[in-house]
Amino acid sequence: MMSPLCNRLSLFLDGELTPVDEENFRHHLARCDPCANGLHEAMQLELLGFHALGDPKVLEEDAADASLESFVPVPPTSRPAATWRARVRWTLGAVGAMAAAILLFFVFKPTVREVRDEVWLGQASSRILEARVAYAHADAHRPYAPLRAGAADAVATPVVPLRALADLEDRGDLHGIAAAYLVRKDLRQASDFLHRMPSSPDRDSDLAIIALEQGHPEDALALLDGVLRQAPDHAQAQWNRALVLRQMGLTLLAAEAFDAVAKQGAPGWSEEARSRARALRQQTQARGRAWKGARAAVRDLMVDAQARLPLEEARRFPGIVRLAFYDAVRAAPSRERALRLLPLADVLDGVQGGAVLRHYVLRVAQRDFGHRAPLAVDYAKLVRGELPSPQRQRFLETLRLAGEDDLYLGALVNQMAVPRHLEDFTRLAREADDPWLSLLAERELAGAEARSGDWWKAEARLRAAVSACRGQGLSYRCVTLKKRLSDLYLALNRPAEAFEHAWSGWQASRELEEWELEQQFLQELAHIARYRLDVASARAYLRESLARMPESCEQRTYVHRNLAYLAWLEFDAEEARHELERALECGGSLGLPGALLLSNLARFGADSQDADLLRRTLSELRRGQPSAGKLAQMSFAEGQFVLERDRAMGLELLRSAIQQAESLPDDVDARKTRMGAYNVLAHEAGRRGDAGEALSLMGAALRVEAPDRCVLGVAVDYERSVVALRDAQGELRGHFDASRKEPLGRDASSLVPPSLQSALRGCAQVDVLALPPVHGLRGLLPADIAWSYRVGRPQGAPPKRAPDMGPHLVVNGVDAPSALGLPRLPPLAPPATPDPRRLELSGMQATPTRVLAAMAQASEVEIHAHGVFSPEMSDASLVVLSPEMDGRYALSAAQVRALKLEHAPLVLLATCSAARATPFLHEAFSLPVAFIEAGASTVLASTVEIPDSAGRFFEAVRERIRGGAPAALALRDERRNWLATHPSSDWVHGILLFE
């Protein structure tokens, strides 16, 4: 059936649509077969008209210039006075000429001809696209010569010949058309045609090119890894993967990928790949050698009185040289050895400005070396690891009493004893009047605050320190502060903010050529990617870090332990066990992540060696004085492992883990433990066929009391899923399955068996208790059943909904920042019935600050704005509002969660993907959940992109609720009504209700 939008085809061809309508129609055109056919006929008619009239000039122009771009109207201000349709009408002139053209169209309909390679720039001397297109005619090798900015270059690339595109379309060769646009870097057109193709390795390889060109290398990597799993020798995917890895800064992995291409021996490509691999490897290894050489040169000063002063290294690597310089001064056994370091101090001071280090050297040179020298000698042994372990603690006490403050401070850092002597350390660092040491003190104080649970103090301290950190000479210390801030955010279950600082630190460490910091940030980014279930990126970061330090036993243990977890996430238990075994080859510890993975693997079988390994690992962890949250995680790991061998003991340990976690509501490790243990217990009940116990456990996990009837509980734990329900008569039914072979996607339509769906049809409405990551997925129940997700509140029940107590807040007509490139949404029409409580915020008034303030007192909240989901910015969808004076424009789940909504409002989020969130395994975190936790009674939101007309749908649901209908029934009935008049509106199935 044709869409009403199809009526706009003629206006689109004439360029008579507004820019917003034109953009909307362009997206419609890419997915509408009737419009695509109409466009094709218009193209053919134009050409045949020119043939009929024999206009050689026009034919010559079209053969050279015409492309599908001709059919994307340019803005009216820049269009020629006569559009191409107007030119056709003028050329044909009369009905007779038109009839002749139509006759020619049918009698001399063009036959399929051979399309020449120039369609894909096959005759060009160079290529402007660095990537390889997975279409044979577009994959001929030519030297890479990227376009430079400027209008002249834009003209240099030939447009796609119109006749060739028509012939390709006649053949149904969508990939050929996409490739023609892709080699010209017309990403929008290429993407439209690729998305019209069925999924295949070639298509996904080319989609990865678009993701890379648009600045989304992680998405590109995931696509390419998927291609290479299906077709390991896919030449174009291997080449493109090398480009993606290089873009991410993973140069040694990129070199390996280029090596794989070189081995294939493709003419031209093989030679270029070999050259690129060699250059990347040499550049990376040279940087590593230079950094290690600089560090070694400074350390030599502690043992060799004749060692050269690394002045050039200090200019290139001021961070690591300064770090080692402090130890060299402290270890100087005489006044002369200390003064010898003055030139090095001057160089480092010159990088930062000032004379802090020169003054430090001069102060040390004035010390009584008859007293200091023996301490300095022992300090050098401590730094080199030569001081016997029993003497180290005594040495710390000796230094504390000796009055050699700089030696005592250095020993505290070297022995990682700062937390035990924090007061001494911070006092000495501040008395030194050295910004390097002051920043170090701020980092350590923040660590102490985080350990004591005052994370907000730690966050404020670290953010202030990062903001105040200035100067090239302090860049190393500034970057380490970013690392600590990223660690804090990850511990707080805020991976988007962790990524922001980790990515910034990674880029800065690469610019500084700080090899060791690069290594730290590689592993930090891997941890964040793993947390966000971005397996492809996590694996790449880990393998790059191992490639840079293959000789380190500690690195091999760490990397293989984490690769094991990634294999587990991809449902490859055999590979996960293999990686765990590789992690143990060096004799290192599996740590808590390894213990948790070992307990997961136990469900597929475990022997006495596994039991011994888990016991040793947990014993070692407990000796390290772990936090209370981590102790709870250890109980969970042990309980899950034992459950498969001794059910009674396993259940006891899991319940104990829940009790421990319940007492730590603000501890992220405890929250993970609590939800994980409840999930395992619910599945164990389901496996035994106890649907009532499973349902009760799911309610307890969500802090929601399970109703006596019309309730559905759903949980997924890796390969297992459990479904339990009570129908309209309160009768229990259940289903348990342990055959899942792949991770849960964003659609839950296959989780509830048809027989159980039927059992719920007698219910007026269904309350759904879904544990993460099922919570918030679309399609859990059919559209003809009224249902909603139930959301619990840790802080207890909010005030009851009072619709007439506060204003009806309506946010619309937002002026989104122009840099986002979002079309302006039209303002809403005035309400049909006057609403005296209606409070509108629109235009530049609709800023985050104003909207948040107005929501606190509102009894209804409607937000009609753009929504975006970006894991780099937030772990849940953001609402795009008008910018504040400082540029802030986003309304986030974290901001909403911090509110107190006084009147338990009804909230309508008429924004794209408002209900989408990062699929955490231990908690449901999304914009709708944040509103519920802030006090909202009901939230309506979408998991998918929605059209401009969606606002009317949300308003219609609201009116049904105002009329007294329960929210679940209002949503179901309006969805049914909407589909009756808009049958192609599949997006309405993605609108979910949270209560």
PDB file of C-alpha atoms in Angstrom, residues 357-474:
ATOM      1  CA  LEU A 357      63.176  21.383  40.472  1.00  0.00           C
ATOM      2  CA  ARG A 358      66.329  23.542  40.573  1.00  0.00           C
ATOM      3  CA  HIS A 359      65.338  24.719  44.057  1.00  0.00           C
ATOM      4  CA  TYR A 360      64.700  21.114  45.086  1.00  0.00           C
ATOM      5  CA  VAL A 361      68.184  20.026  43.982  1.00  0.00           C
ATOM      6  CA  LEU A 362      69.790  22.936  45.801  1.00  0.00           C
ATOM      7  CA  ARG A 363      67.868  22.143  49.002  1.00  0.00           C
ATOM      8  CA  VAL A 364      69.004  18.533  48.892  1.00  0.00           C
ATOM      9  CA  ALA A 365      72.603  19.580  48.224  1.00  0.00           C
ATOM     10  CA  GLN A 366      72.568  21.557  51.470  1.00  0.00           C
ATOM     11  CA  ARG A 367      71.597  18.514  53.566  1.00  0.00           C
ATOM     12  CA  ASP A 368      74.056  16.819  55.964  1.00  0.00           C
ATOM     13  CA  PHE A 369      75.193  13.894  53.839  1.00  0.00           C
ATOM     14  CA  GLY A 370      76.986  12.373  56.778  1.00  0.00           C
ATOM     15  CA  HIS A 371      73.470  11.641  58.042  1.00  0.00           C
ATOM     16  CA  ARG A 372      71.653  11.394  54.704  1.00  0.00           C
ATOM     17  CA  ALA A 373      74.073   9.326  52.570  1.00  0.00           C
ATOM     18  CA  PRO A 374      73.359   5.880  54.137  1.00  0.00           C
ATOM     19  CA  LEU A 375      69.639   6.547  53.870  1.00  0.00           C
ATOM     20  CA  ALA A 376      70.047   7.598  50.221  1.00  0.00           C
ATOM     21  CA  VAL A 377      71.954   4.384  49.452  1.00  0.00           C
ATOM     22  CA  ASP A 378      69.199   2.255  51.002  1.00  0.00           C
ATOM     23  CA  TYR A 379      66.578   4.325  49.169  1.00  0.00           C
ATOM     24  CA  ALA A 380      68.263   3.458  45.853  1.00  0.00           C
ATOM     25  CA  LYS A 381      68.115  -0.222  46.808  1.00  0.00           C
ATOM     26  CA  LEU A 382      64.434   0.137  47.655  1.00  0.00           C
ATOM     27  CA  VAL A 383      63.642   1.652  44.241  1.00  0.00           C
ATOM     28  CA  ARG A 384      65.622  -1.066  42.445  1.00  0.00           C
ATOM     29  CA  GLY A 385      63.888  -3.805  44.447  1.00  0.00           C
ATOM     30  CA  GLU A 386      67.118  -4.835  46.164  1.00  0.00           C
ATOM     31  CA  LEU A 387      66.102  -4.080  49.757  1.00  0.00           C
ATOM     32  CA  PRO A 388      65.047  -7.300  51.509  1.00  0.00           C
ATOM     33  CA  SER A 389      61.350  -7.451  52.319  1.00  0.00           C
ATOM     34  CA  PRO A 390      61.705  -7.622  56.142  1.00  0.00           C
ATOM     35  CA  GLN A 391      63.730  -4.391  56.100  1.00  0.00           C
ATOM     36  CA  ARG A 392      61.237  -2.330  54.073  1.00  0.00           C
ATOM     37  CA  GLN A 393      58.758  -1.565  56.847  1.00  0.00           C
ATOM     38  CA  ARG A 394      61.585  -0.766  59.274  1.00  0.00           C
ATOM     39  CA  PHE A 395      63.121   1.488  56.617  1.00  0.00           C
ATOM     40  CA  LEU A 396      59.869   3.453  56.349  1.00  0.00           C
ATOM     41  CA  GLU A 397      59.866   4.030  60.098  1.00  0.00           C
ATOM     42  CA  THR A 398      63.552   5.016  60.012  1.00  0.00           C
ATOM     43  CA  LEU A 399      62.873   7.600  57.320  1.00  0.00           C
ATOM     44  CA  ARG A 400      59.855   8.981  59.186  1.00  0.00           C
ATOM     45  CA  LEU A 401      62.046   9.692  62.207  1.00  0.00           C
ATOM     46  CA  ALA A 402      65.152  10.771  60.270  1.00  0.00           C
ATOM     47  CA  GLY A 403      63.824  14.120  59.140  1.00  0.00           C
ATOM     48  CA  GLU A 404      64.695  13.457  55.473  1.00  0.00           C
ATOM     49  CA  ASP A 405      61.179  14.283  54.315  1.00  0.00           C
ATOM     50  CA  ASP A 406      61.698  13.815  50.580  1.00  0.00           C
ATOM     51  CA  LEU A 407      63.080  10.307  51.131  1.00  0.00           C
ATOM     52  CA  TYR A 408      60.150   9.404  53.381  1.00  0.00           C
ATOM     53  CA  LEU A 409      57.636  10.737  50.825  1.00  0.00           C
ATOM     54  CA  GLY A 410      59.312   8.811  47.983  1.00  0.00           C
ATOM     55  CA  ALA A 411      59.406   5.602  50.008  1.00  0.00           C
ATOM     56  CA  LEU A 412      55.693   5.861  50.830  1.00  0.00           C
ATOM     57  CA  VAL A 413      54.892   6.075  47.101  1.00  0.00           C
ATOM     58  CA  ASN A 414      57.326   3.323  46.144  1.00  0.00           C
ATOM     59  CA  GLN A 415      55.975   0.953  48.792  1.00  0.00           C
ATOM     60  CA  MET A 416      52.329   1.847  47.988  1.00  0.00           C
ATOM     61  CA  ALA A 417      52.012   2.741  51.656  1.00  0.00           C
ATOM     62  CA  VAL A 418      50.352   6.124  51.138  1.00  0.00           C
ATOM     63  CA  PRO A 419      46.861   4.964  52.280  1.00  0.00           C
ATOM     64  CA  ARG A 420      48.302   3.848  55.631  1.00  0.00           C
ATOM     65  CA  HIS A 421      50.207   7.114  56.132  1.00  0.00           C
ATOM     66  CA  LEU A 422      47.938   9.516  54.261  1.00  0.00           C
ATOM     67  CA  GLU A 423      48.228  12.376  56.717  1.00  0.00           C
ATOM     68  CA  ASP A 424      52.037  12.289  56.628  1.00  0.00           C
ATOM     69  CA  PHE A 425      52.044  12.059  52.852  1.00  0.00           C
ATOM     70  CA  THR A 426      49.669  14.956  52.169  1.00  0.00           C
ATOM     71  CA  ARG A 427      51.500  17.180  54.666  1.00  0.00           C
ATOM     72  CA  LEU A 428      54.894  16.504  53.061  1.00  0.00           C
ATOM     73  CA  ALA A 429      53.546  16.901  49.504  1.00  0.00           C
ATOM     74  CA  ARG A 430      52.063  20.307  50.287  1.00  0.00           C
ATOM     75  CA  GLU A 431      55.111  21.518  52.206  1.00  0.00           C
ATOM     76  CA  ALA A 432      57.288  20.749  49.170  1.00  0.00           C
ATOM     77  CA  ASP A 433      55.589  23.596  47.233  1.00  0.00           C
ATOM     78  CA  ASP A 434      55.772  21.521  44.062  1.00  0.00           C
ATOM     79  CA  PRO A 435      52.641  21.325  41.847  1.00  0.00           C
ATOM     80  CA  TRP A 436      53.634  17.812  40.720  1.00  0.00           C
ATOM     81  CA  LEU A 437      53.500  16.556  44.302  1.00  0.00           C
ATOM     82  CA  SER A 438      50.396  18.616  45.129  1.00  0.00           C
ATOM     83  CA  LEU A 439      48.494  16.935  42.312  1.00  0.00           C
ATOM     84  CA  LEU A 440      49.727  13.560  43.525  1.00  0.00           C
ATOM     85  CA  ALA A 441      48.367  14.374  46.973  1.00  0.00           C
ATOM     86  CA  GLU A 442      44.952  15.272  45.505  1.00  0.00           C
ATOM     87  CA  ARG A 443      44.887  11.932  43.710  1.00  0.00           C
ATOM     88  CA  GLU A 444      45.662  10.028  46.901  1.00  0.00           C
ATOM     89  CA  LEU A 445      43.116  11.985  48.942  1.00  0.00           C
ATOM     90  CA  ALA A 446      40.461  11.214  46.335  1.00  0.00           C
ATOM     91  CA  GLY A 447      41.372   7.550  46.564  1.00  0.00           C
ATOM     92  CA  ALA A 448      40.882   7.624  50.331  1.00  0.00           C
ATOM     93  CA  GLU A 449      37.492   9.331  49.941  1.00  0.00           C
ATOM     94  CA  ALA A 450      36.370   6.740  47.402  1.00  0.00           C
ATOM     95  CA  ARG A 451      37.440   3.878  49.663  1.00  0.00           C
ATOM     96  CA  SER A 452      35.482   5.337  52.569  1.00  0.00           C
ATOM     97  CA  GLY A 453      32.322   5.614  50.431  1.00  0.00           C
ATOM     98  CA  ASP A 454      32.433   9.391  49.966  1.00  0.00           C
ATOM     99  CA  TRP A 455      32.605   9.006  46.199  1.00  0.00           C
ATOM    100  CA  TRP A 456      31.021  12.424  45.537  1.00  0.00           C
ATOM    101  CA  LYS A 457      33.905  14.063  47.385  1.00  0.00           C
ATOM    102  CA  ALA A 458      36.404  12.033  45.376  1.00  0.00           C
ATOM    103  CA  GLU A 459      34.671  12.989  42.139  1.00  0.00           C
ATOM    104  CA  ALA A 460      34.656  16.704  42.984  1.00  0.00           C
ATOM    105  CA  ARG A 461      38.312  16.614  44.078  1.00  0.00           C
ATOM    106  CA  LEU A 462      39.512  14.834  40.949  1.00  0.00           C
ATOM    107  CA  ARG A 463      37.486  17.008  38.577  1.00  0.00           C
ATOM    108  CA  ALA A 464      38.872  20.127  40.234  1.00  0.00           C
ATOM    109  CA  ALA A 465      42.418  18.777  40.008  1.00  0.00           C
ATOM    110  CA  VAL A 466      42.017  17.917  36.310  1.00  0.00           C
ATOM    111  CA  SER A 467      40.623  21.391  35.604  1.00  0.00           C
ATOM    112  CA  ALA A 468      43.495  23.068  37.465  1.00  0.00           C
ATOM    113  CA  CYS A 469      46.216  20.935  35.900  1.00  0.00           C
ATOM    114  CA  ARG A 470      48.179  23.146  33.510  1.00  0.00           C
ATOM    115  CA  GLY A 471      51.534  23.091  31.736  1.00  0.00           C
ATOM    116  CA  GLN A 472      53.413  20.688  29.499  1.00  0.00           C
ATOM    117  CA  GLY A 473      55.708  19.700  32.336  1.00  0.00           C
ATOM    118  CA  LEU A 474      52.705  18.472  34.352  1.00  0.00           C
TER     119      LEU A 474
END
